Short mmCIF file of C-alpha atoms in Angstrom, two decimals:
data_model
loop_
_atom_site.label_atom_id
_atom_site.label_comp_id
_atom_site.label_asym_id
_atom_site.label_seq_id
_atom_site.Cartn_x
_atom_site.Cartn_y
_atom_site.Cartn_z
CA UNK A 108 148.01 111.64 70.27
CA UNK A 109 150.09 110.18 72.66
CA UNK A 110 152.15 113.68 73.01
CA UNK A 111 148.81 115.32 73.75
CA UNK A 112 147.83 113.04 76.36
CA UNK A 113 150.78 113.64 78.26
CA UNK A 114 150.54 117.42 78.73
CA UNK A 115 146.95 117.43 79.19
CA UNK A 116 146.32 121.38 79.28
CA UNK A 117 149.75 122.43 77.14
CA UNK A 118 147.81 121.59 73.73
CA UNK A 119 144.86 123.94 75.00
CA UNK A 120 146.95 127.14 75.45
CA UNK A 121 145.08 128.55 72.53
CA UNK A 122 141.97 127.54 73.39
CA UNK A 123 138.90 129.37 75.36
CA UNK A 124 137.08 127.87 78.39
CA UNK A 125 134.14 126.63 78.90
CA UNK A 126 131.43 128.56 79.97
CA UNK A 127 130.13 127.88 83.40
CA UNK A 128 127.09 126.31 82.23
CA UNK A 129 128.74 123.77 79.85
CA UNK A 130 131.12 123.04 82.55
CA UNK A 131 128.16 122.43 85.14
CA UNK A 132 126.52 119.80 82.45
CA UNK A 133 130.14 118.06 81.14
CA UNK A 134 130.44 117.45 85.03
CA UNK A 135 127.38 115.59 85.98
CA UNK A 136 127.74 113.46 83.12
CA UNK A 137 131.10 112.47 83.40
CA UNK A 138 130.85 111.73 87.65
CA UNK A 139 127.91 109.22 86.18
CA UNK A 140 129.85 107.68 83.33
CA UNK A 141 130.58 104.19 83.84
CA UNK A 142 133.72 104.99 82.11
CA UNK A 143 135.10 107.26 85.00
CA UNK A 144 137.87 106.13 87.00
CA UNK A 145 138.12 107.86 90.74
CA UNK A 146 142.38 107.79 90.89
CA UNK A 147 144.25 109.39 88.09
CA UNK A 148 146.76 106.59 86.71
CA UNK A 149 149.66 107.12 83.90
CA UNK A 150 151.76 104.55 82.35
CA UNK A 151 150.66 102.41 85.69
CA UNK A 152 153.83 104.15 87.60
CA UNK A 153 152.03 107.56 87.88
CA UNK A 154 149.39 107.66 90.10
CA UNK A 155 147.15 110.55 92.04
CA UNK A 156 144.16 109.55 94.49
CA UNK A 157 141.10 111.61 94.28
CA UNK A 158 141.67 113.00 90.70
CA UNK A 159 138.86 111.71 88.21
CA UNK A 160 140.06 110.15 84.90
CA UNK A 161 138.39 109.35 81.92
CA UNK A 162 139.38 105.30 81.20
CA UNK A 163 138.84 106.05 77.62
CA UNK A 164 141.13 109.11 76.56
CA UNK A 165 143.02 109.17 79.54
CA UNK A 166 142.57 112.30 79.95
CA UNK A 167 141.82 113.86 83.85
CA UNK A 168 138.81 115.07 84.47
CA UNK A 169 138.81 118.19 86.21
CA UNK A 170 141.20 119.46 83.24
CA UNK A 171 139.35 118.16 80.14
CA UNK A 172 135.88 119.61 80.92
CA UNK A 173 137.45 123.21 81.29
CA UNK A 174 137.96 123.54 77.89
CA UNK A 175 135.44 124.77 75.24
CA UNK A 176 137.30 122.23 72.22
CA UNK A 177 136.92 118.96 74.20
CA UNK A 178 134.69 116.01 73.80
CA UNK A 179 133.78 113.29 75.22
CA UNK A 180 135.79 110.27 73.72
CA UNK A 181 132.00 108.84 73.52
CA UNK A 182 130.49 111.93 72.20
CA UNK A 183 128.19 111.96 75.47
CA UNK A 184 129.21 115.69 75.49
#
């Protein structure tokens, strides 16, 4: 898992998108979660202002809800 979470889009290559819609909705709930972090942080050395992150997955925001095979780490989506 830990692979995964460290090239982010890489394990998607096979995947489809989202469709504009689904993106729309995965969107407004995540910018509400209490779970989302504003500044993209890895292994506390790696770190990128302005980039949403989910504090549960780790996963950055902008990147996971693109992609029709993600969830939500707390199945809100």
């Amino acid at each position: 898992m830990w692979l995964t979470n460290l090239f982010g889009k890489a394990k998607n290559l096979n995947s489809e998108l989202a469709t504009p819609r689904q993106k729309k909705v995965r969107f407004r709930l995540c910018t509400v979660c209490p779970e989302k972090r504003n500044d993209f942080v890895f292994l506390y050395l790696f770190k990128k202002k302005g980039v949403s992150q989910c504090s549960i997955c780790k996963c950055a925001l902008d990147d996971k809800i693109l992609w029709n095979d993600e969830k939500c780490p707390i199945s809100k989506w």
